[in-house]
CSV table of C-alpha atoms in Angstrom, one decimal:
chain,number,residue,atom,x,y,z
A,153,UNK,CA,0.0,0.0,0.0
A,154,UNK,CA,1.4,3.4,-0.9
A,155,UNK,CA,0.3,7.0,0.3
A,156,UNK,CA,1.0,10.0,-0.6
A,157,UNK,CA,4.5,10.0,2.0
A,158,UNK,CA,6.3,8.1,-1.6
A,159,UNK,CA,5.7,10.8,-3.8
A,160,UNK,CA,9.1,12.4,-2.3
A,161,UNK,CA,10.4,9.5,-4.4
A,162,UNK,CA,11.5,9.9,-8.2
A,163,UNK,CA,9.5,7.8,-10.9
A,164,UNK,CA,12.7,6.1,-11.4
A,165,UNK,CA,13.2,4.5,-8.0
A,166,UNK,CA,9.4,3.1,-8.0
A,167,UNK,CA,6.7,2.2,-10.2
A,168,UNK,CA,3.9,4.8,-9.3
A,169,UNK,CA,4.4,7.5,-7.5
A,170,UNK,CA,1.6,10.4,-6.8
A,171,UNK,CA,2.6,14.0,-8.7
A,172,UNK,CA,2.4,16.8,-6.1
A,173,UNK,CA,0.4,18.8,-8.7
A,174,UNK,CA,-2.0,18.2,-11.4
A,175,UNK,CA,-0.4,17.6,-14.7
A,176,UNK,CA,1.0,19.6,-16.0
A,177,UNK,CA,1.6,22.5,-13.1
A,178,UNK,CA,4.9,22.8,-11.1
A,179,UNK,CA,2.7,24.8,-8.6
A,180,UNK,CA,-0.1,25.7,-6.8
A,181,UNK,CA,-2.0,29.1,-5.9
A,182,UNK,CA,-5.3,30.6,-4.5
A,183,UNK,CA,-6.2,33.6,-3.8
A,184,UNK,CA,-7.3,33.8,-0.1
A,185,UNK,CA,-9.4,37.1,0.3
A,186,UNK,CA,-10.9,38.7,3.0
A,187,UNK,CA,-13.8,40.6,1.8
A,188,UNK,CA,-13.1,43.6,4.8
A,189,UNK,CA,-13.7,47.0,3.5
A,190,UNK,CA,-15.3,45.3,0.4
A,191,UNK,CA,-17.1,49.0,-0.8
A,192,UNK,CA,-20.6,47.4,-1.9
A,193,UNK,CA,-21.8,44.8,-4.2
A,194,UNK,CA,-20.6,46.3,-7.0
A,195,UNK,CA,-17.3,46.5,-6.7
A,196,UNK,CA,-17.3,42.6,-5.1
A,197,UNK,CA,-18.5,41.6,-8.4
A,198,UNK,CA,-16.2,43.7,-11.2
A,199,UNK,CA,-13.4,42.5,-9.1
A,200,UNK,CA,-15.0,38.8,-9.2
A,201,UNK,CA,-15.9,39.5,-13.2
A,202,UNK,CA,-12.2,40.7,-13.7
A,203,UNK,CA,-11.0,37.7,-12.7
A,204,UNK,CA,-13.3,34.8,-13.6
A,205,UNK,CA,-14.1,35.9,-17.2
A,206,UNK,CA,-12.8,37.0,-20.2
A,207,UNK,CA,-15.8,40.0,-19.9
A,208,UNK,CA,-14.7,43.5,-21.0
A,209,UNK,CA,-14.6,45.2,-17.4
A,210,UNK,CA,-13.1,48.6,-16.1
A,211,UNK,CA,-10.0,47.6,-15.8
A,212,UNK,CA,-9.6,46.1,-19.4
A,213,UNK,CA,-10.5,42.3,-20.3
A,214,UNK,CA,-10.8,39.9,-17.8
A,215,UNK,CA,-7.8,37.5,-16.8
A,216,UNK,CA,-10.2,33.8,-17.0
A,217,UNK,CA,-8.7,32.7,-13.8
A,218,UNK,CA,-10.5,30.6,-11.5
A,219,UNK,CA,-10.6,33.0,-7.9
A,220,UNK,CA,-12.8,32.7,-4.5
A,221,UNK,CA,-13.8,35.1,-2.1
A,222,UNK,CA,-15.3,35.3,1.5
A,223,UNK,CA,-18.4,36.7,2.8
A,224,UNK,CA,-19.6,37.3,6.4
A,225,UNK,CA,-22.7,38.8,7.5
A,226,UNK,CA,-22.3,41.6,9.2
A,227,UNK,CA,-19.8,44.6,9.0
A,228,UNK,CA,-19.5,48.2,9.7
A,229,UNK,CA,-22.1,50.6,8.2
A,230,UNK,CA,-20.7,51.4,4.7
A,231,UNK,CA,-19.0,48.2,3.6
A,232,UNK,CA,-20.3,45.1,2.2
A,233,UNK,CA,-21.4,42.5,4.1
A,234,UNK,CA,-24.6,39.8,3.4
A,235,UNK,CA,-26.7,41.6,5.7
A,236,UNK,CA,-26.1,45.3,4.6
A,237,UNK,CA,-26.6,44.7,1.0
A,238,UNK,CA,-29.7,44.4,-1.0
A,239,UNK,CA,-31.8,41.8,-2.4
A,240,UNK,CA,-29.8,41.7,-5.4
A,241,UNK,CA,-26.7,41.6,-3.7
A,242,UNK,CA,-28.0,38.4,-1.4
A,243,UNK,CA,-29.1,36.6,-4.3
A,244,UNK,CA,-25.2,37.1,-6.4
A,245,UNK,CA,-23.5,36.3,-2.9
A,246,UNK,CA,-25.7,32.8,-2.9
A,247,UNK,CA,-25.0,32.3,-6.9
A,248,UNK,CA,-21.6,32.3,-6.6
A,249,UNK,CA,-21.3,30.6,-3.2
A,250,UNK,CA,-23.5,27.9,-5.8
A,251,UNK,CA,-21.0,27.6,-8.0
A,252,UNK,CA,-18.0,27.3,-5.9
A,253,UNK,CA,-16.7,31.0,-6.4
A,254,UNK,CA,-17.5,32.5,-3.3
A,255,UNK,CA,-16.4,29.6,-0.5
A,256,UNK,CA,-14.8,30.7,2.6
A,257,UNK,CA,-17.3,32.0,5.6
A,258,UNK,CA,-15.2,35.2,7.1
A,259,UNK,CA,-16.2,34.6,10.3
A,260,UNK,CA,-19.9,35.6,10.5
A,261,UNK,CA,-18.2,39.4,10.7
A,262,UNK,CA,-18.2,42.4,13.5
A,263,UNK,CA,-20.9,42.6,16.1
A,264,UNK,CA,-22.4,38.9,15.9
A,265,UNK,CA,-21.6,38.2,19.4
A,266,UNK,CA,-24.0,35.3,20.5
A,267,UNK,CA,-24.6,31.2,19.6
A,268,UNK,CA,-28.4,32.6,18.4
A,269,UNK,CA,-26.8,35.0,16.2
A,270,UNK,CA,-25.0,32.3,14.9
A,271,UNK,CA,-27.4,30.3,14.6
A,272,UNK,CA,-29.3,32.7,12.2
A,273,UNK,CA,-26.9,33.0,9.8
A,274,UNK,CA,-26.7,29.2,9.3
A,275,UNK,CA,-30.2,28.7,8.7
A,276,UNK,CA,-29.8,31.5,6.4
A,277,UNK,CA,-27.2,29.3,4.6
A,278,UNK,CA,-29.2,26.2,4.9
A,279,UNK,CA,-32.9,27.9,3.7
A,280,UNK,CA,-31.0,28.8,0.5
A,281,UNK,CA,-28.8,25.6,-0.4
A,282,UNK,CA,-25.9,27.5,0.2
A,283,UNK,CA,-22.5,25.2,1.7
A,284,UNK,CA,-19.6,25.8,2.4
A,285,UNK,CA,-16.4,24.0,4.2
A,286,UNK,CA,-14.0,26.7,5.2
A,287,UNK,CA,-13.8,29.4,7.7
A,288,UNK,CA,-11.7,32.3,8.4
A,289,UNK,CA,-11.3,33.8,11.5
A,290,UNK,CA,-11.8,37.6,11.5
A,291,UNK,CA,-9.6,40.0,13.3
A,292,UNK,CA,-11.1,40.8,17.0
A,293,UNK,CA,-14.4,38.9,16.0
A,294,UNK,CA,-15.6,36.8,19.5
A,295,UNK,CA,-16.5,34.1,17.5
A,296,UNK,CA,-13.3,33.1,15.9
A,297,UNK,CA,-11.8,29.6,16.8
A,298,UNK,CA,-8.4,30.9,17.4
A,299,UNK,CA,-7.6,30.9,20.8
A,300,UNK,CA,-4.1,33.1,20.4
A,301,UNK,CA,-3.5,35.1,17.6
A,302,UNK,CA,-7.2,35.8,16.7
A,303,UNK,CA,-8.7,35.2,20.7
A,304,UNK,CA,-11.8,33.6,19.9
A,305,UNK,CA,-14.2,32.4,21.7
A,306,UNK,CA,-16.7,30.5,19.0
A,307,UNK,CA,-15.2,26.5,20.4
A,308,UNK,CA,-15.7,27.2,23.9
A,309,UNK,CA,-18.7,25.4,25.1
A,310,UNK,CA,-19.0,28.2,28.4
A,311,UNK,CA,-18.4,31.0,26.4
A,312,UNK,CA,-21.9,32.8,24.9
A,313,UNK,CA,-20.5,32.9,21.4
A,314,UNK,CA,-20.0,28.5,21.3
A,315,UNK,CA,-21.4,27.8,18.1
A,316,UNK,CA,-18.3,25.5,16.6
A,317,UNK,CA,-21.1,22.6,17.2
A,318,UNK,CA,-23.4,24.1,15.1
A,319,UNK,CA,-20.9,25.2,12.5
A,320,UNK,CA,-18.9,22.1,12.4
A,321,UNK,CA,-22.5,20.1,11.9
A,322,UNK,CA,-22.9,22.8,8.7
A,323,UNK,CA,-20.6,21.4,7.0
A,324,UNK,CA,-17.1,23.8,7.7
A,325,UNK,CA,-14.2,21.5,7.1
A,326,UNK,CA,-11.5,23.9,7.1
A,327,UNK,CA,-10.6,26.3,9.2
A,328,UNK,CA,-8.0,29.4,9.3
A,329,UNK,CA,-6.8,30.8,12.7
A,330,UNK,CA,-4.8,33.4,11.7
A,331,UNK,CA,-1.2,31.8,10.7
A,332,UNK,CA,0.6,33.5,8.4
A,333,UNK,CA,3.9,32.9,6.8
A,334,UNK,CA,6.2,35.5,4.4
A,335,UNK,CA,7.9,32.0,3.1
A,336,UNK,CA,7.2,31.4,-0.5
A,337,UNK,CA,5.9,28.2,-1.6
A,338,UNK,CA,4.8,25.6,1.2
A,339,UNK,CA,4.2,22.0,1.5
A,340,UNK,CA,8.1,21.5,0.8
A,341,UNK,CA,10.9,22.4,2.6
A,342,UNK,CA,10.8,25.9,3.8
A,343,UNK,CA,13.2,28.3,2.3
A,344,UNK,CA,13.8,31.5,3.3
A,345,UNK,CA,15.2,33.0,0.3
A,346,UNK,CA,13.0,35.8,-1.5
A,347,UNK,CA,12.2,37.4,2.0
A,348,UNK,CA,15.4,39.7,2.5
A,349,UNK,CA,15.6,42.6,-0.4
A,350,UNK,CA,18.5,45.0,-0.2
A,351,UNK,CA,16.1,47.4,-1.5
A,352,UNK,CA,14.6,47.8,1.8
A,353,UNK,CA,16.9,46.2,4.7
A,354,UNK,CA,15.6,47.4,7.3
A,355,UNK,CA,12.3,46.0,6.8
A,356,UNK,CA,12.6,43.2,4.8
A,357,UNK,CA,15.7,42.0,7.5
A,358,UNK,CA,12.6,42.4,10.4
A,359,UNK,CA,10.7,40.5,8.1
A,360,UNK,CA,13.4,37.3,7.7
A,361,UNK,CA,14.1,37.3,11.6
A,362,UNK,CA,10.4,36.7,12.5
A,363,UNK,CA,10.2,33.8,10.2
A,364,UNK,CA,13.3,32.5,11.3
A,365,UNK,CA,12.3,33.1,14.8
A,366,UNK,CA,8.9,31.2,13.8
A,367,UNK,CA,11.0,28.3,13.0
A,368,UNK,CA,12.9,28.2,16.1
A,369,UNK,CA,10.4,28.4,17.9
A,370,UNK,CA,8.1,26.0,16.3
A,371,UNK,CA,11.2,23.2,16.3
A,372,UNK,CA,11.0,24.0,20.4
A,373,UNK,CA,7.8,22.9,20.6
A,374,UNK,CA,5.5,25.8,20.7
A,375,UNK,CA,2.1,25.3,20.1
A,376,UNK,CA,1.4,28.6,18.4
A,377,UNK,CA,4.2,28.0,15.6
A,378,UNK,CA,3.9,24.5,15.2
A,379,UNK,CA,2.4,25.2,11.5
A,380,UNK,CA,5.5,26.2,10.8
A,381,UNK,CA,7.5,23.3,11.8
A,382,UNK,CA,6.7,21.3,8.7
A,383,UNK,CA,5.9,24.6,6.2
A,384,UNK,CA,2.6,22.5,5.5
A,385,UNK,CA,-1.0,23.9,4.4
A,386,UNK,CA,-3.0,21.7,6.0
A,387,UNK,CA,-2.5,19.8,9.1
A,388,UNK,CA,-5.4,18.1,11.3
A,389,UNK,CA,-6.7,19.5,15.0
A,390,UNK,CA,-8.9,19.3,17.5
A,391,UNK,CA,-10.9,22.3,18.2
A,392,UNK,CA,-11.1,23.1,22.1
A,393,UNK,CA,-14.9,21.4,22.0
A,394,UNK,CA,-12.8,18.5,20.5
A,395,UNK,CA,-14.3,18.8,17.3
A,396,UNK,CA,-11.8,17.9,14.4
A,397,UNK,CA,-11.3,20.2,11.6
A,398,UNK,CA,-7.9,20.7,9.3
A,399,UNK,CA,-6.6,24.2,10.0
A,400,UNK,CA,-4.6,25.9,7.0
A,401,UNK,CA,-2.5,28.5,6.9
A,402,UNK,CA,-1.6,31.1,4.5
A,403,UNK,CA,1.1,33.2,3.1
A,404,UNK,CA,2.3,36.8,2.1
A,405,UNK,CA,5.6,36.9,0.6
A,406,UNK,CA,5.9,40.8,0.9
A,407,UNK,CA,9.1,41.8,2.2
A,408,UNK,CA,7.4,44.0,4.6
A,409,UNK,CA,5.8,41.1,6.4
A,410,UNK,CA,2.2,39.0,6.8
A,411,UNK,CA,0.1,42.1,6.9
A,412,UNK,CA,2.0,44.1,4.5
A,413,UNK,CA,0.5,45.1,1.0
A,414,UNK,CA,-2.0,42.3,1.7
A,415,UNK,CA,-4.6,44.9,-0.2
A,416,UNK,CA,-6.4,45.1,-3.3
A,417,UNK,CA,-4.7,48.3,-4.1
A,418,UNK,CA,-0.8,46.8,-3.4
A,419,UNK,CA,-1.1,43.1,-5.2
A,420,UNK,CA,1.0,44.1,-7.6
A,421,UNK,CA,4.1,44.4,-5.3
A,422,UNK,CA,3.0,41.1,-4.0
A,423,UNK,CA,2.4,39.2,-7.4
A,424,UNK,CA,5.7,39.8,-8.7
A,425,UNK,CA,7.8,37.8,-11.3
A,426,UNK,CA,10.2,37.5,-9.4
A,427,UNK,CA,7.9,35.6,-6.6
A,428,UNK,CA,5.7,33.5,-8.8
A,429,UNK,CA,9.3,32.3,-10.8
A,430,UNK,CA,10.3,31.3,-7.2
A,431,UNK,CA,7.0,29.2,-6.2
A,432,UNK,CA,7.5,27.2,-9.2
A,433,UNK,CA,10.9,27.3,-8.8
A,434,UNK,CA,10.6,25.3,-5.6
A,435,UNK,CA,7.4,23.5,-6.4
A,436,UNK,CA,5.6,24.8,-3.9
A,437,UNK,CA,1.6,25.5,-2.6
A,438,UNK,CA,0.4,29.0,-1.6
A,439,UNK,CA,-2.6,30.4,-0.3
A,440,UNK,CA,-2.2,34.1,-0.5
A,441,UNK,CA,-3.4,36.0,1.9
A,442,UNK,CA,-5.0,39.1,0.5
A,443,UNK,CA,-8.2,41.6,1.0
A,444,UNK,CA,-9.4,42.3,-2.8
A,445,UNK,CA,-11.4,44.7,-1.8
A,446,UNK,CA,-8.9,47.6,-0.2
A,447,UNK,CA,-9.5,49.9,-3.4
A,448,UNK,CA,-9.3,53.3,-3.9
A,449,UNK,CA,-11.2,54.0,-7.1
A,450,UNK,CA,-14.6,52.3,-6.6
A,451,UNK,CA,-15.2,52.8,-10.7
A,452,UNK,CA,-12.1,51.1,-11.3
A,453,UNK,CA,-10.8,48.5,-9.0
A,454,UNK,CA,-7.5,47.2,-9.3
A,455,UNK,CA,-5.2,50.0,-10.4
A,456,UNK,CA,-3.0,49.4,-13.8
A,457,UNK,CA,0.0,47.7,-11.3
A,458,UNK,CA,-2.7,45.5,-9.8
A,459,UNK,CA,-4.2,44.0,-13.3
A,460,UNK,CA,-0.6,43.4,-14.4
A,461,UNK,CA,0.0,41.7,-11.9
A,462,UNK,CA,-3.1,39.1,-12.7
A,463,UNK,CA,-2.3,39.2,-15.9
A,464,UNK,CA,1.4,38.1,-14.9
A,465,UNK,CA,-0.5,35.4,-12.8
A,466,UNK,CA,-2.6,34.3,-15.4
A,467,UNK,CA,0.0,33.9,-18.0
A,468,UNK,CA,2.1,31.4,-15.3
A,469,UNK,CA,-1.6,29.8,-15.3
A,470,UNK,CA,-2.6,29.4,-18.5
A,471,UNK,CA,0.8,28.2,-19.7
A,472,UNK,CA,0.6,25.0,-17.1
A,473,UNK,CA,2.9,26.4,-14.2
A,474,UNK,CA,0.7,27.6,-11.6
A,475,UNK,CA,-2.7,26.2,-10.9
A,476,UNK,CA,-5.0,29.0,-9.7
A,477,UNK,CA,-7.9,27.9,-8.0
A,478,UNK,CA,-10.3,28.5,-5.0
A,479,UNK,CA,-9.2,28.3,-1.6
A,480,UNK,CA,-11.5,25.1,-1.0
A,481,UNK,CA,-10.6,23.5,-4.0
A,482,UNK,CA,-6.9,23.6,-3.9
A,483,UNK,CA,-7.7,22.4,0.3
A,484,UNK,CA,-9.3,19.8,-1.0
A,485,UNK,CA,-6.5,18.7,-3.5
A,486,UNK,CA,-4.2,19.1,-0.1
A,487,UNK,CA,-6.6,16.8,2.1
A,488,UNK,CA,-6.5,14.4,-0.9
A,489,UNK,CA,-3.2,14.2,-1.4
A,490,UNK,CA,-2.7,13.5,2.3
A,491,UNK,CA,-5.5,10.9,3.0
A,492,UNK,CA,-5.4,8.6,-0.3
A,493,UNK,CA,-3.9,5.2,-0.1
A,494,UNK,CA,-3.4,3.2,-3.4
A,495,UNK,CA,-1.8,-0.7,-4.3
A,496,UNK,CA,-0.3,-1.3,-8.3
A,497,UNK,CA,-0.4,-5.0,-9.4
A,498,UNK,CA,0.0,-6.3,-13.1
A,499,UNK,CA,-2.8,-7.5,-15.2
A,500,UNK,CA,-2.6,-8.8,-18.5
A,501,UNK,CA,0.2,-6.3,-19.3
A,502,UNK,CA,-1.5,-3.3,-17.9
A,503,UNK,CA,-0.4,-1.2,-14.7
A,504,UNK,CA,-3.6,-1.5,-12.4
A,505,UNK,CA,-3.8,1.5,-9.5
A,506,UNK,CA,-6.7,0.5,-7.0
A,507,UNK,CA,-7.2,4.0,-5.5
A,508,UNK,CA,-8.6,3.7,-1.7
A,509,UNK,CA,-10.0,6.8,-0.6
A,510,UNK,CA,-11.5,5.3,2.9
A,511,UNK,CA,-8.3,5.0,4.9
A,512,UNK,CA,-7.5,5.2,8.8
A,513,UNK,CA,-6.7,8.9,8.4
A,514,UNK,CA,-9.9,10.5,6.8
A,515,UNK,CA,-9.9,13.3,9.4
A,516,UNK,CA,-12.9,14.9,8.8
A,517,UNK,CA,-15.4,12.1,7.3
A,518,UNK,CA,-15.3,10.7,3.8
A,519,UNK,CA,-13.3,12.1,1.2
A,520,UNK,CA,-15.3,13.5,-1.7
A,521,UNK,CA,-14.5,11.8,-4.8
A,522,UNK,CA,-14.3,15.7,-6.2
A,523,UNK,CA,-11.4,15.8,-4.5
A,524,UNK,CA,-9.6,14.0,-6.2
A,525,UNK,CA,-9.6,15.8,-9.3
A,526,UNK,CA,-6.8,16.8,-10.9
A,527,UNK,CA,-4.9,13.7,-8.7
A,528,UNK,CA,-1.9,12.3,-10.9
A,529,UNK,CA,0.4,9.1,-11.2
A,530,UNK,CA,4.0,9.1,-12.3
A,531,UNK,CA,4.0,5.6,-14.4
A,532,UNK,CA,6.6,4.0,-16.3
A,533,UNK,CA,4.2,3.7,-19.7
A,534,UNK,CA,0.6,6.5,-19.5
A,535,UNK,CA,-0.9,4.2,-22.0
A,536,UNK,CA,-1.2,0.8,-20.1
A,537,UNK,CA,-2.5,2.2,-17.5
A,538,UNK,CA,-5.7,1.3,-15.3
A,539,UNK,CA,-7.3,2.9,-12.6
A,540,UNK,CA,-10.2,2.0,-10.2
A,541,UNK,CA,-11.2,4.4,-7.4
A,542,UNK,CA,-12.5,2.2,-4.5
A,543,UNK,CA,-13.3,-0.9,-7.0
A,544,UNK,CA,-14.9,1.3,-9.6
A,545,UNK,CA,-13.0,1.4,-13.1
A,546,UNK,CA,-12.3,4.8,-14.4
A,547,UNK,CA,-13.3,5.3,-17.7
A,548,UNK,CA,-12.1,9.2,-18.1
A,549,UNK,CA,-8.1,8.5,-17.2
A,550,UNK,CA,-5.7,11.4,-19.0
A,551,UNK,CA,-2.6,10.0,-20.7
A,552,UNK,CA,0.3,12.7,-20.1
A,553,UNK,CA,3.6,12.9,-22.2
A,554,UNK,CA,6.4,12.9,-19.9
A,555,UNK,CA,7.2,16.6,-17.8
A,556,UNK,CA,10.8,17.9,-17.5
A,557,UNK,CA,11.3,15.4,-15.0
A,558,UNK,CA,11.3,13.1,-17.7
A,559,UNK,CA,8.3,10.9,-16.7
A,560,UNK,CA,4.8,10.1,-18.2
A,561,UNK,CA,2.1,10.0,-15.7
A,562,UNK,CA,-2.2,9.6,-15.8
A,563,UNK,CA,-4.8,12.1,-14.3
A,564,UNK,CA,-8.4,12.4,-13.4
A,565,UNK,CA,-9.6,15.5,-15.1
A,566,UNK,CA,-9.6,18.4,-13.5
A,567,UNK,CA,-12.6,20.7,-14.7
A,568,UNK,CA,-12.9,24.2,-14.7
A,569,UNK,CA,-15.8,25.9,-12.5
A,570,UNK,CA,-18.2,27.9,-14.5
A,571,UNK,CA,-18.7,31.3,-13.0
A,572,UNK,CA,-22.4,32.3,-13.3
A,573,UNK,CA,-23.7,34.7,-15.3
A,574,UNK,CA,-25.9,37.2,-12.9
C-alpha cells in the first residue's frame, strides 16, 4: 500500500508514485481574500468579473482565472457584508457561493456576538442551499476559533458565542486561525530565500528574523508556531470542544511582512515575477493572503500595477505552471493528497492503481471523490494504465507525455468551475 509520504520519491526508483500537482503545473495558488472593506456589491462583483471571465470590465479584459472570495454577515455601516446589501446583492453572494466562487465563511463578521446569532446565519445558509467548508477567523471577532492570535471564543462550550457545534454540523471543514507565513511556496521544505531585499533592509531583515524566529520556535515545541515546523498547508486539529477540523494557513511573501500590502490596491508588489518564478521554482503551494477589496477608485478596481499583476498570474496559469484555483478546492486537492492510499499489481500487461479513498486517516469524514480531481500518477508507460477508485473502473483516465522530470504520468480530469452569469 502506498500513500501519498512516496511521492518524495522519483519515478525512477518506484513504479507509481503520486505528482504533487495536477499535470501539468509545477505549482499551486489561490487567492485567499478577506472581503473587509469590500465597498458594496458592485465592486465585489467587477473584481469577481475581472477575474473569472474574459468579460470586458473597467480595468480592461478579464484574466479567465478561477478565484474565491469570502463573505460574512455583518460589518461596519458602509462596507459590504450579506446583511447590509440588498436583495440583489444576497441573491449574487448565494449564486456564486453555488458555483464554488465564493467559498470561505469570514467569520460571520463584526458585532455577531451570540450562539443565536449564529445560529441565524446558518439557517440562512441552509434555507438557500448554500455550503460551504472553510472558515476564516476575522480579526477581534468573539466568534473566531483561534484561541491566540485571533482570541476567539466560537469552540468554547462556556463561552456565549459557542457555536463550533453548530458550524462544524454545517458542513465547515477547514478552518483558518490566523497563521501567516512570508515564506514562498509551502508543502516542501521551507526556504527563506525571496524574504530579505536590499532594497529595503531594514524591513525586509525584520521580516526574515520573525520567520526565522517562527522556526525556532516552532522546532522547540510551541504550540502557536507548530504550522511552521513542517511549512505544510494543511495539518489536522482538534478544536477546544474537540471537534476535528484541518486548520490551513496562509502566506504573504511581501518583504514588509504578513500584513504588508496584503490589499487590493498593493497586489502588484505582491504578485511579482520574481515571486511567482520562485514558487514554481521550488514546487511549492500558496494560499495568499489578501483583501481584494482595499480599493481606492470604486469605478475602477484594481489600479493598472494590480491587473498586471493578474495578468502576470494568469500567464504562469494558462501556460501550465501555476494552478490557480479556490481556496476550498486547492484544500481539497491538499486533504486528498494526504489521505489517499493506493496498491499497483499487473494485469494482463496493464499497470492497475486501485485508489482507496477510505483509509484510517480521513480526518474529517469521507473524502469526496471531487477531491480527487486533478490527482496524478507518475507511471513507467501513460498508455497501459488502469485505474479504479475504491473498485470502480475509471473510464475518463488522461494520458500525459512525460514533464521535465522526464516521466509520463495519468490524471483524473480536473474541470474548470463555471462562474455564473448574474
Amino acid at each position: 500500500m502506498h500513500t501519498v509520504a512516496d511521492r518524495e520519491s522519483r519515478c525512477t526508483s518506484i513504479d507509481v508514485q503520486l505528482r504533487p500537482f495536477p499535470y501539468p503545473y509545477r505549482a499551486m495558488l489561490a487567492i485567499c481574500s478577506d472581503l473587509d472593506d469590500t465597498p458594496d456589491r458592485h465592486v465585489y462583483w467587477e473584481i469577481m468579473r475581472f477575474l473569472n471571465t474574459t468579460d470586458e470590465t473597467s480595468m480592461g479584459p478579464g484574466v479567465r482565472l478561477e478565484v474565491g472570495n469570502s463573505i460574512h454577515f455583518r460589518a461596519q455601516p458602509g462596507i459590504f457584508s450579506y446583511y447590509s446589501t440588498d436583495d440583489a446583492g444576497r441573491e449574487m453572494v448565494r449564486t456564486m457561493i453555488q458555483s464554488g466562487h465564493v467559498d470561505c465563511l469570514h467569520s460571520f463578521g463584526e458585532c455577531i456576538y451570540t450562539r443565536d446569532e449564529a445560529r441565524q446565519a446558518l439557517d440562512e445558509l441552509e434555507r438557500h442551499d448554500c455550503h460551504l467548508e472553510v472558515w476564516v477567523d476575522h480579526g477581534g471577532t468573539v466568534t473566531n476559533f483561534g484561541p491566540d492570535i485571533m482570541q476567539g471564543h466560537g469552540d468554547e462550550v462556556s463561552h456565549p458565542a459557542y457555536h463550533a457545534d453548530m458550524t462544524i454540523n454545517y458542513g465547515i471543514k477547514y478552518v483558518c486561525r490566523g497563521r501567516g507565513t512570508s515564506i514562498i511556496g509551502q508543502d516542501i521544505a521551507a526556504k527563506f530565500g525571496g524574504i530579505f531585499t536590499a532594497k529595503h533592509p531594514v524591513a525586509s531583515g525584520r521580516t526574515l528574523i520573525k520567520e526565522l524566529a517562527k522556526q525556532g520556535l516552532a522546532r522547540m515545541g510551541n504550540p502557536k508556531y507548530a504550522m511552521h515546523k513542517r511549512n505544510a498547508t494543511l495539518r489536522p486539529i482538534a478544536l477546544r470542544d474537540e471537534r476535528k477540523v484541518y486548520e490551513f494557513m496562509r502566506c504573504n511573501p511581501h518583504w514588509g511582512g504578513v500584513d504588508s500590502c496584503a490589499t487590493g490596491r498593493s497586489i502588484g508588489d505582491v504578485l511579482t515575477g520574481e515571486m511567482l518564478a520562485r514558487l514554481v521554482e521550488r514546487g511549492g503551494t500558496c494560499v495568499l493572503y489578501t483583501h481584494l477589496g482595499r480599493i481606492d477608485d470604486r469605478t475602477v478596481p484594481f489600479n493598472p500595477k494590480a491587473a498586471s499583476a493578474f495578468r502576470r498570474l494568469a500567464e504562469e496559469s494558462h501556460d501550465g505552471r501555476i494552478l490557480v484555483t479556490t481556496t476550498r478546492r486547492l484544500l481539497g486537492y491538499r486533504r486528498a493528497l494526504q489521505e489517499v492510499a493506493f496498491t499497483t499489481r499487473r494485469e494482463k500487461g496493464m499497470l492497475r492503481i486501485d485508489l482507496t479513498t477510505r483509509t484510517p486517516i480521513n480526518w474529517v469524514g469521507v473524502l469526496p471523490t471531487e477531491d480527487l480531481a486533478g490527482l496524478t500518477f507518475y507511471v513507467p508507460d501513460s498508455e497501459a494504465v488502469l485505474l479504479a477508485i475504491d473498485g470502480t473502473p475509471c473510464t475518463d483516465l488522461k494520458r500525459n507525455p512525460a514533464d521535465p522530470t522526464g516521466c509520463s504520468s495519468v490524471s483524473l480530469p480536473w474541470s474548470r468551475l463555471e462562474f455564473p452569469r448574474i
